[in-house]
Amino acid sequence: MKRSKQQQSFHLRSRIKAVLSLGLCLLLLALPLACQSSPETQNSDPVINPSENLIPTIVAGSETPSASLRLRYLDEGNLNPLRKHSYVNRSVFSLVYDSLFAFNAAGSLQAQLVESAQVSNDMLTWTLNLKDVNFHSGENLTAADVEASLRLWLEVNLEHSLEEWEDEEQTPPNGDETDPDAEPDTDPDTETDDPDGTEPDDLEPGSEETIDEPDSTENDQDVDDEIEETSEPTTDSADATYDYYIDTPVLGEPAQVESFSATYKVSLERGRLIKAIDSSDSSTIKIRLHEAAPILDLLTFPIIPAEYTESNSYEIIPGSGSYRIVERDTQGNLHLTAWQQDEAKAKEIIAVNCADVMEALALFENDELDVLLMDRTEASRLQGRSRVRSQGYEDSGFVSLYVPNSNLRAQLETVFPTNSPESISAPFQYSPYYIRPGDVRLLEQSEIVNENDGTSSSSEDDASNNQSGSESNDDAGTEVDLPVYRILLPRVFYPYGLQNQLTSLIAQIGGEIEYKLVRAEDYEEELKEQDYDLALLLDQSAAFGDPFDYALGLLEYELVGNLSVSATQRTILTEGRMKQALMLEEGQGLEARYLQAVHDLFSELPVIGLCTTSTLLWYRDGVEGVLAGTAELPYFGI
């Protein structure tokens, strides 16, 4: 019996040794396999249905930096940067040509070709001392080049000609650079805003100018009486093929915002205040004005040699920027080379001729473009695309909703998504005022604390009564014909979330909405006719963008009768506009109540602010650098 147990113990130990030996053999066999590299992991990105996107998903490009860059460009018939060109082309030209001044990302005016700027005590004569700069041709920049460029810019944009310079008895210019504390003797907008001749400074402190709105905005009849039987919007036969929300032609048709933006016209019209120019001193340019006004912020156009200003062909014009144009090939592409060698810069840039943005998108997808720049209208459709490296630049655009009927405006404000306003401004940044992010005038501004009187207005009471009335009708099961609200939209642009959100807002106040989409060239006329209940206003500025210019634009188009602001508020706004057009140091001479004055101004206007706009830049993995540019200089730092 004892022997049998010993035999069993021996057999058990043998089995354990066999198992351990087998495990050791398997371990030795697995070690070589473990040393090998693991197979590539599969892409874990979600599968995107192409039918849900305007374009296919972009595939990332090479990670190896390239010595050359391929940018988007459009052949527009000439290479003169002072002629009218699209935003995409102006951005390419910004690599080649410098201007007198430019705005930085902080909203401060910076000198480019100007060494210093001085203004006379009466604010009527500017003296600009030029830097010692050479064009790519080797010729030195002179005041005659600046004068010729300025004259052509005024002719192309305003059809404005200058008077001959005459020496007058002038107060000597201030010794320092632009004096932000100097106040103009006259305000060019006072006469237009006060037809009765009353100057703002003559008003009692705290008094206000009354709003005398057009007759069309004073109709307080019921909405049912205001709206006649409506039909489908009148459009050309070719337009019938478009679904204006899903298949808007914004991706192929130029926006032409400047053709109907009232703010653009107001800001650009300041150029007519330039009276004469003196370039007798080759290193100094003098500009005389008819009356004191902000003017330096308009001097952001390219400067070219005087002998090329009349060019309207493909003649290559030398500039003074970081790159120079060396060739235009048979496909219409522009070839640029670095003017000053820098290891951090691309040695060559090819501006690829693209017929439209759809062709540019295809080239970018196929790795034939390194950088794809899009204006605000294209950005409104293509922002937020996945798997694309991108950078947005806030520009001088502003989107607002004009609501001439005060009752309707009050109703909309009660249901406006105050907790998540981005839902109605998407894809752009929500903004209740025409304030560009980074505006230097907003430095050290406190939060808005002084709202208007919180008493419930009669219009708000009407809004609540209308809502409660509609609810009671619904409870009673009575069928009610909902009022139809007509909204005017520019055919080429509106943020992609706006249409659905407006439909929802109108439904919340018990109504239905009818859209009337109009071509850009007809939009100004349609706005002035006021045959609508709401209208989308898309504005831009010839300069940096100013809330008071926006308000004056409403006056220009007779969308408001007058501006209900106190004399103090008006002074803050006009001085703020003047100082924004000066080369200020940080915080220098800024009014601490500026933002409050802007808030008070917009609270009295018949508009609902929606958003500021931005341009969009896509770039591939091979593009390196810090994207520290602006909408006007998008390629800076690449």
XYZ file of C-alpha atoms in Angstrom:
638
model
C 0.000 0.000 0.000
C 2.822 2.305 0.897
C 4.589 1.511 -2.338
C 1.484 2.297 -4.346
C 1.333 5.797 -2.828
C 4.981 6.408 -3.671
C 4.339 5.411 -7.276
C 1.386 7.841 -7.501
C 3.500 10.675 -6.087
C 6.225 9.951 -8.609
C 3.786 10.011 -11.518
C 2.318 13.356 -10.296
C 5.759 14.968 -10.120
C 6.517 13.722 -13.628
C 3.354 15.242 -14.977
C 4.101 18.625 -13.343
C 7.600 18.616 -14.832
C 6.140 17.823 -18.251
C 3.661 20.697 -18.031
C 6.376 23.143 -16.934
C 8.661 21.992 -19.742
C 5.891 22.469 -22.287
C 5.159 25.981 -20.964
C 8.840 26.895 -21.181
C 8.983 25.712 -24.784
C 5.938 27.764 -25.706
C 7.468 30.840 -24.046
C 10.681 30.431 -26.031
C 8.684 30.177 -29.245
C 6.637 33.328 -28.443
C 9.615 35.582 -27.651
C 10.706 36.130 -31.310
C 7.156 36.986 -32.277
C 6.880 39.537 -29.464
C 10.009 41.330 -30.685
C 8.471 41.986 -34.078
C 6.618 45.316 -34.718
C 2.895 45.151 -34.241
C 0.723 45.552 -37.329
C -0.682 49.019 -38.050
C -3.791 49.841 -36.136
C -6.821 50.595 -38.169
C -8.092 54.148 -38.357
C -10.531 54.647 -35.508
C -12.120 57.747 -36.999
C -15.858 57.384 -37.518
C -17.137 56.716 -40.997
C -18.692 59.872 -42.419
C -21.531 59.636 -44.857
C -20.538 61.838 -47.839
C -24.199 62.616 -48.478
C -24.274 64.522 -45.191
C -21.488 66.889 -46.248
C -21.141 69.473 -48.953
C -17.751 68.010 -49.845
C -16.040 64.667 -49.209
C -13.930 64.237 -46.102
C -10.513 65.827 -46.605
C -7.569 63.435 -46.413
C -4.539 64.756 -44.526
C -1.516 65.586 -46.637
C 2.158 64.895 -46.209
C 3.751 65.720 -42.867
C 6.975 66.783 -44.560
C 7.259 70.592 -44.811
C 7.656 71.889 -48.337
C 9.831 74.732 -49.582
C 6.926 75.958 -51.710
C 3.294 76.722 -50.991
C 0.276 76.450 -53.271
C -2.467 78.997 -52.587
C -5.868 79.707 -54.077
C -6.107 82.429 -56.731
C -8.608 83.613 -59.350
C -7.701 85.143 -62.700
C -9.635 88.431 -62.774
C -8.184 89.946 -65.936
C -5.381 92.114 -64.539
C -2.603 92.174 -61.957
C -3.035 95.741 -60.736
C -3.729 95.407 -56.983
C -5.437 98.830 -56.931
C -8.220 97.612 -59.215
C -11.218 95.862 -57.692
C -10.413 92.274 -56.784
C -11.927 89.453 -54.760
C -10.922 88.795 -51.177
C -8.884 85.768 -52.229
C -6.819 87.803 -54.692
C -6.355 90.738 -52.330
C -4.900 88.274 -49.843
C -2.391 86.997 -52.402
C -1.451 90.574 -53.299
C -0.870 91.320 -49.592
C 2.218 89.101 -49.846
C 3.608 91.291 -52.627
C 2.476 94.834 -51.820
C 2.638 96.880 -48.633
C 0.274 99.663 -47.608
C 0.707 102.826 -45.586
C -1.133 101.339 -42.608
C -2.602 98.011 -41.507
C -4.564 96.703 -38.539
C -3.055 94.079 -36.295
C -4.955 91.266 -34.597
C -5.566 93.497 -31.562
C -7.463 96.060 -33.626
C -4.739 98.680 -33.407
C -3.639 100.645 -36.464
C -0.002 99.956 -37.321
C 2.350 101.698 -39.748
C 3.767 99.710 -42.664
C 5.357 102.166 -45.095
C 4.986 105.165 -42.776
C 7.727 106.114 -40.345
C 5.603 108.622 -38.425
C 2.299 110.481 -38.754
C 1.565 113.995 -37.528
C -1.608 116.040 -37.646
C -2.145 119.787 -37.423
C -3.938 121.268 -34.435
C -7.097 121.795 -36.482
C -7.030 118.086 -37.494
C -7.236 119.032 -41.185
C -3.705 118.306 -42.453
C -1.865 115.023 -42.033
C 1.893 114.773 -42.591
C 3.133 111.232 -43.236
C 6.882 110.597 -43.225
C 7.725 107.584 -45.376
C 10.178 104.818 -44.594
C 13.271 104.303 -46.715
C 11.991 101.334 -48.710
C 12.815 99.931 -52.147
C 10.437 98.268 -54.575
C 11.351 94.888 -56.042
C 12.571 96.757 -59.114
C 15.218 98.481 -56.993
C 13.583 101.898 -57.184
C 13.052 103.823 -53.964
C 9.560 104.479 -52.610
C 8.646 108.171 -53.004
C 5.749 110.420 -52.083
C 4.846 110.573 -55.786
C 4.173 106.813 -55.725
C 1.887 107.232 -52.722
C 0.031 110.124 -54.347
C -0.495 108.206 -57.596
C -1.754 105.133 -55.718
C -4.108 107.225 -53.577
C -5.523 109.063 -56.597
C -6.255 105.785 -58.398
C -7.825 104.250 -55.285
C -10.168 107.248 -54.932
C -11.048 107.094 -58.626
C -11.751 103.348 -58.668
C -13.761 103.210 -55.443
C -15.404 106.640 -55.230
C -14.899 108.334 -58.606
C -13.480 111.152 -56.508
C -10.918 113.610 -57.869
C -8.736 115.913 -55.797
C -8.171 119.633 -55.884
C -4.807 121.230 -56.531
C -2.673 121.736 -53.467
C -2.478 125.331 -52.331
C -0.264 126.548 -49.542
C -2.373 128.000 -46.790
C -1.621 129.469 -43.421
C -1.553 126.326 -41.388
C -1.169 125.718 -37.718
C 2.151 123.876 -37.378
C 1.729 120.142 -36.943
C 1.942 118.662 -33.508
C 5.437 117.587 -32.609
C 4.316 114.203 -31.344
C 2.740 111.448 -33.338
C -1.027 111.401 -33.685
C -2.598 113.187 -30.760
C -5.544 111.037 -29.670
C -6.746 113.676 -27.206
C -7.197 116.335 -29.884
C -10.884 116.742 -30.664
C -12.068 117.667 -34.150
C -13.644 121.071 -34.608
C -16.502 119.560 -36.535
C -18.097 116.189 -36.813
C -18.816 115.246 -40.429
C -21.829 113.216 -39.364
C -23.502 115.920 -37.290
C -25.065 117.697 -40.225
C -26.529 114.530 -41.668
C -27.826 113.324 -38.331
C -29.369 116.649 -37.252
C -31.307 118.141 -40.165
C -32.729 120.824 -37.902
C -29.236 122.197 -37.374
C -29.055 121.354 -33.665
C -25.558 120.362 -32.686
C -25.234 117.524 -30.159
C -23.175 119.703 -27.846
C -26.030 122.236 -27.678
C -28.290 119.708 -25.981
C -28.725 119.660 -22.253
C -26.630 117.004 -20.501
C -28.531 113.757 -20.412
C -31.051 114.916 -22.994
C -31.710 112.707 -25.992
C -32.357 113.152 -29.654
C -35.746 111.730 -30.471
C -36.187 108.973 -33.000
C -38.368 109.940 -35.883
C -38.675 106.641 -37.664
C -40.062 106.293 -41.172
C -43.822 106.000 -41.478
C -43.502 102.367 -42.441
C -42.202 101.522 -38.986
C -44.963 103.310 -37.074
C -47.808 101.134 -38.219
C -49.142 99.552 -35.042
C -52.054 97.744 -36.660
C -52.481 94.070 -36.135
C -50.116 91.877 -38.068
C -53.034 90.329 -39.914
C -53.919 93.755 -41.309
C -50.320 94.518 -42.249
C -49.742 91.428 -44.349
C -51.524 91.002 -47.617
C -51.862 87.766 -49.484
C -48.337 86.641 -50.379
C -47.025 84.431 -53.110
C -43.807 82.612 -53.773
C -40.765 84.895 -54.063
C -40.177 86.193 -57.548
C -36.955 84.812 -58.982
C -35.454 84.098 -62.346
C -36.218 80.761 -63.945
C -32.641 79.644 -63.343
C -33.074 80.213 -59.623
C -35.912 77.690 -59.421
C -33.353 74.870 -59.458
C -31.919 75.977 -56.121
C -32.985 74.904 -52.694
C -31.827 78.031 -50.944
C -30.994 76.338 -47.672
C -29.533 73.028 -48.787
C -28.108 73.971 -52.180
C -27.494 77.695 -51.883
C -25.307 79.120 -54.667
C -23.052 80.684 -52.050
C -20.337 78.217 -53.064
C -20.027 79.601 -56.545
C -21.480 83.080 -56.747
C -19.583 86.163 -55.503
C -21.248 87.724 -52.485
C -20.818 91.375 -53.529
C -21.597 92.480 -49.978
C -20.198 95.938 -50.668
C -22.981 96.474 -53.200
C -25.667 96.575 -50.487
C -23.856 97.202 -47.179
C -24.808 100.593 -45.754
C -21.919 100.490 -43.277
C -19.465 99.957 -46.114
C -20.770 102.996 -47.957
C -20.649 105.210 -44.866
C -17.078 104.220 -44.021
C -15.889 104.449 -47.624
C -17.497 107.862 -48.155
C -14.999 109.356 -45.714
C -12.540 109.171 -48.581
C -14.391 112.068 -50.195
C -13.188 114.271 -47.351
C -9.674 114.160 -48.811
C -9.279 117.548 -50.438
C -5.718 117.675 -51.773
C -2.347 115.917 -51.634
C 1.169 117.336 -51.613
C 4.136 115.179 -52.631
C 6.693 117.928 -53.275
C 8.989 116.364 -50.670
C 9.902 112.908 -51.947
C 9.960 111.409 -48.451
C 6.833 113.112 -47.099
C 3.196 112.998 -48.168
C 0.703 115.604 -46.950
C -3.057 115.029 -46.996
C -5.499 117.884 -46.506
C -9.126 117.243 -45.533
C -12.292 119.240 -46.109
C -13.160 118.674 -42.457
C -11.757 116.755 -39.544
C -12.558 113.051 -39.720
C -10.926 109.650 -39.183
C -8.984 108.945 -42.358
C -5.831 106.908 -41.623
C -7.781 103.655 -41.357
C -8.742 104.001 -45.034
C -5.102 104.172 -46.141
C -4.704 100.399 -46.147
C -4.628 99.921 -49.935
C -1.498 98.697 -51.808
C 1.202 101.187 -52.806
C 2.790 100.644 -56.224
C 5.218 102.674 -58.377
C 3.542 105.679 -60.000
C 4.316 104.541 -63.560
C 2.204 101.382 -63.097
C -0.978 102.889 -61.669
C -2.778 103.013 -65.026
C -2.002 99.370 -65.779
C -5.062 97.222 -66.442
C -3.401 94.130 -67.863
C -1.291 91.167 -66.803
C 1.792 93.359 -66.562
C 3.799 92.357 -63.501
C 3.977 95.296 -61.098
C 6.786 95.455 -58.522
C 5.861 95.822 -54.881
C 7.718 96.135 -51.598
C 6.379 93.103 -49.719
C 7.952 89.811 -48.657
C 7.369 88.169 -52.040
C 7.539 89.288 -55.639
C 5.678 88.026 -58.693
C 8.129 86.564 -61.196
C 5.835 84.838 -63.690
C 2.287 84.260 -64.832
C 2.165 80.919 -66.652
C -0.123 79.757 -69.443
C -2.671 78.338 -66.962
C -3.001 81.720 -65.286
C -1.060 80.660 -62.186
C 1.158 83.225 -60.479
C 4.661 82.285 -59.356
C 6.047 84.206 -56.385
C 9.517 84.021 -54.873
C 10.745 85.282 -51.511
C 12.174 88.797 -51.807
C 14.329 88.418 -48.709
C 15.612 84.948 -47.909
C 14.358 83.629 -44.592
C 14.662 80.056 -43.396
C 11.207 80.285 -41.825
C 9.511 81.297 -45.060
C 8.563 79.329 -48.131
C 11.004 80.082 -50.919
C 8.324 79.855 -53.584
C 4.576 80.401 -53.651
C 2.331 79.279 -56.486
C -1.030 81.034 -56.653
C -3.099 78.372 -58.425
C -5.810 79.725 -60.724
C -9.165 78.282 -59.601
C -12.361 79.134 -61.450
C -14.453 78.991 -58.256
C -14.430 77.639 -54.736
C -15.718 74.228 -55.826
C -12.650 73.738 -58.020
C -10.462 74.953 -55.155
C -12.069 72.410 -52.810
C -11.366 69.612 -55.281
C -7.733 70.692 -55.642
C -7.312 70.821 -51.874
C -8.811 67.354 -51.471
C -6.477 65.959 -54.123
C -3.395 67.474 -52.432
C -2.930 70.063 -55.190
C -3.409 73.033 -52.822
C -1.588 73.478 -49.522
C -3.658 76.385 -48.217
C -7.295 77.110 -49.041
C -8.596 80.558 -48.080
C -12.348 81.247 -48.075
C -14.280 84.467 -47.572
C -17.120 84.895 -45.073
C -19.815 83.597 -47.413
C -17.901 80.399 -48.097
C -16.917 80.096 -44.441
C -20.579 80.221 -43.428
C -21.117 76.949 -45.300
C -17.837 75.145 -44.654
C -16.799 75.926 -41.079
C -16.648 73.019 -38.703
C -15.568 70.390 -41.237
C -13.963 67.434 -39.518
C -10.382 66.286 -40.039
C -9.279 69.560 -41.586
C -6.687 71.819 -39.989
C -8.214 75.272 -40.018
C -7.920 78.814 -38.729
C -10.655 81.435 -38.581
C -10.058 85.182 -38.788
C -12.715 87.600 -37.569
C -13.272 90.216 -40.266
C -15.186 93.495 -40.531
C -18.538 91.808 -41.198
C -21.634 92.000 -39.002
C -24.992 90.239 -39.336
C -28.140 91.672 -37.789
C -31.889 91.335 -38.110
C -33.817 94.499 -38.984
C -37.321 94.454 -37.460
C -39.125 97.740 -38.226
C -42.277 96.889 -36.248
C -41.636 97.514 -32.549
C -44.314 95.039 -31.411
C -42.832 92.241 -33.478
C -39.335 93.101 -32.293
C -40.457 92.916 -28.652
C -42.059 89.526 -29.245
C -38.904 88.149 -30.857
C -36.730 89.441 -28.036
C -38.866 87.582 -25.494
C -38.235 84.240 -27.227
C -34.656 84.933 -28.358
C -32.331 82.155 -27.108
C -30.447 84.277 -24.567
C -28.916 81.238 -22.874
C -27.479 79.858 -26.110
C -27.422 82.649 -28.716
C -24.788 80.699 -30.677
C -27.600 78.492 -31.955
C -28.878 81.348 -34.096
C -25.478 82.812 -35.043
C -23.777 79.540 -35.996
C -21.221 79.038 -37.367
C -20.068 82.538 -36.431
C -19.478 84.135 -33.047
C -22.563 85.682 -31.473
C -22.431 89.450 -31.007
C -25.295 91.800 -30.103
C -23.316 94.829 -31.356
C -21.092 95.684 -34.286
C -17.935 95.134 -32.252
C -15.055 93.298 -33.856
C -13.219 90.951 -31.465
C -9.898 92.470 -30.466
C -11.039 96.064 -30.973
C -8.521 98.260 -29.152
C -11.365 100.469 -27.915
C -12.621 97.635 -25.705
C -9.503 97.566 -23.539
C -10.287 97.776 -19.826
C -14.019 98.001 -20.509
C -16.256 96.890 -17.668
C -19.303 94.687 -18.064
C -22.593 96.313 -19.020
C -24.351 97.009 -15.740
C -26.693 99.860 -16.570
C -29.550 98.425 -18.574
C -32.514 100.454 -19.753
C -35.497 100.836 -17.433
C -36.763 97.377 -16.607
C -40.401 98.414 -16.729
C -42.473 96.290 -19.055
C -43.251 98.170 -22.225
C -46.606 98.126 -23.922
C -45.116 96.183 -26.790
C -43.933 93.488 -24.402
C -47.398 93.366 -22.861
C -48.845 92.994 -26.336
C -46.418 90.161 -26.987
C -47.450 88.304 -23.846
C -51.130 88.929 -24.597
C -50.692 87.581 -28.108
C -48.975 84.487 -26.784
C -51.568 83.855 -24.079
C -54.328 84.463 -26.595
C -52.902 81.957 -29.012
C -52.517 79.432 -26.200
C -56.142 79.870 -25.157
C -57.244 79.406 -28.744
C -55.217 76.241 -28.973
C -56.746 74.969 -25.757
C -60.206 75.652 -27.116
C -59.392 73.673 -30.236
C -60.260 76.603 -32.473
C -58.483 76.691 -35.811
C -56.690 80.011 -36.228
C -55.053 81.342 -39.365
C -51.504 82.072 -38.266
C -50.043 85.401 -39.366
C -47.374 85.144 -42.048
C -44.154 87.087 -41.517
C -42.062 87.872 -44.561
C -38.288 87.901 -44.135
C -35.875 89.352 -46.679
C -32.590 87.479 -47.144
C -29.616 88.069 -49.458
C -29.467 85.077 -51.745
C -25.726 84.601 -51.432
C -25.350 84.549 -47.675
C -26.840 83.620 -44.355
C -25.388 81.517 -41.523
C -26.393 77.879 -41.878
C -28.354 77.715 -38.619
C -30.274 80.929 -39.172
C -33.186 79.785 -41.309
C -34.273 76.975 -39.002
C -33.858 79.171 -35.938
C -35.909 82.010 -37.424
C -38.652 79.571 -38.329
C -38.629 78.329 -34.737
C -38.725 81.859 -33.270
C -41.670 82.861 -35.438
C -43.491 79.660 -34.482
C -42.987 80.460 -30.798
C -44.798 83.780 -31.196
C -47.621 82.078 -33.076
C -46.774 82.776 -36.690
C -45.473 81.328 -39.919
C -42.552 82.574 -41.965
C -42.116 83.226 -45.663
C -38.653 83.764 -47.098
C -37.917 86.219 -49.858
C -34.432 85.751 -51.279
C -32.991 88.540 -53.397
C -29.882 88.918 -55.516
C -27.064 91.035 -54.108
C -27.413 93.687 -56.813
C -31.108 94.175 -55.951
C -30.847 93.981 -52.177
C -30.392 97.684 -51.420
C -33.497 98.595 -53.412
C -35.535 95.864 -51.717
C -34.378 97.056 -48.301
C -35.485 100.613 -48.963
C -38.912 99.517 -50.241
C -39.542 97.813 -46.857
C -42.000 95.317 -48.314
C -41.228 92.795 -45.579
C -41.534 92.231 -41.842
C -37.926 91.295 -41.141
C -34.734 91.730 -43.141
C -31.279 90.273 -42.707
C -28.579 92.947 -42.800
C -25.083 91.868 -43.787
C -22.615 94.695 -43.315
C -18.918 95.180 -43.719
C -16.602 98.148 -43.374
C -14.030 99.732 -45.629
C -11.959 100.063 -42.450
C -11.870 98.053 -39.217
C -15.588 98.171 -38.462
C -17.419 100.671 -36.285
C -20.794 100.548 -34.473
C -21.496 104.231 -35.085
C -20.845 103.797 -38.822
C -23.399 100.971 -38.696
C -26.000 103.270 -37.107
C -25.277 105.986 -39.665
C -25.778 103.362 -42.378
C -29.306 102.745 -41.118
C -29.902 106.484 -41.462
C -28.399 106.442 -44.956
C -30.885 103.778 -46.077
C -33.752 105.498 -44.208
C -34.299 102.420 -42.062
C -34.403 104.727 -39.023
C -35.385 108.366 -38.775
C -32.839 109.541 -36.205
C -30.528 108.277 -33.491
C -31.797 108.381 -29.934
C -28.536 108.986 -28.092
C -27.603 111.622 -25.561
C -25.050 114.300 -26.338
C -22.543 112.583 -24.059
C -23.068 109.201 -25.700
C -22.732 110.717 -29.146
C -19.451 112.366 -28.189
C -18.092 109.085 -26.842
C -19.049 107.252 -30.047
C -17.654 109.857 -32.449
C -14.425 110.257 -30.498
C -14.124 106.485 -30.274
C -14.361 106.247 -34.041
C -11.692 108.943 -34.412
C -9.309 107.284 -31.974
C -9.743 103.870 -33.556
C -8.275 105.393 -36.730
C -5.148 106.608 -34.934
C -1.959 104.798 -34.033
C -2.632 104.431 -30.326
C -0.517 102.786 -27.728
C -2.280 100.289 -25.487
C -5.003 101.994 -23.491
C -3.954 105.474 -24.605
C -6.746 108.041 -24.405
C -9.583 105.491 -24.461
C -13.002 106.216 -23.000
C -13.919 103.821 -20.194
C -17.642 104.140 -21.012
C -17.324 103.288 -24.700
C -18.919 99.840 -24.493
C -21.778 101.249 -22.427
C -22.404 103.891 -25.108
C -22.473 101.175 -27.790
C -24.945 99.163 -25.718
C -27.221 102.180 -25.264
C -27.077 102.952 -28.993
C -28.085 99.445 -30.068
C -30.823 99.180 -27.460
C -32.634 101.999 -29.289
C -32.109 100.702 -32.835
C -34.804 98.549 -34.526
C -32.349 95.679 -34.953
C -31.379 92.442 -33.247
C -27.635 91.810 -33.442
C -26.691 88.268 -34.423
C -22.982 87.793 -35.052
C -19.701 89.042 -36.366
C -18.345 87.117 -39.341
C -15.007 85.547 -40.134
C -13.003 84.190 -43.005
C -11.646 80.651 -43.011
C -8.268 79.162 -43.851
C -7.671 75.439 -44.350
C -4.111 74.130 -44.473
C -2.503 70.761 -44.911
C -0.126 68.961 -42.545
C 2.930 70.081 -44.498
C 2.223 73.735 -43.700
C 4.091 75.003 -40.669
C 4.239 78.291 -38.850
C 2.269 80.401 -36.419
C -1.009 81.618 -37.895
C -0.895 85.073 -36.326
C -2.485 86.986 -39.178
C -5.748 88.832 -39.579
C -8.591 88.635 -42.064
C -6.844 91.354 -44.092
C -3.425 89.646 -43.843
C -4.349 85.952 -43.547
C -1.008 84.565 -44.750
C 1.074 86.414 -42.181
C 3.241 83.992 -40.216
C 2.797 80.943 -42.459
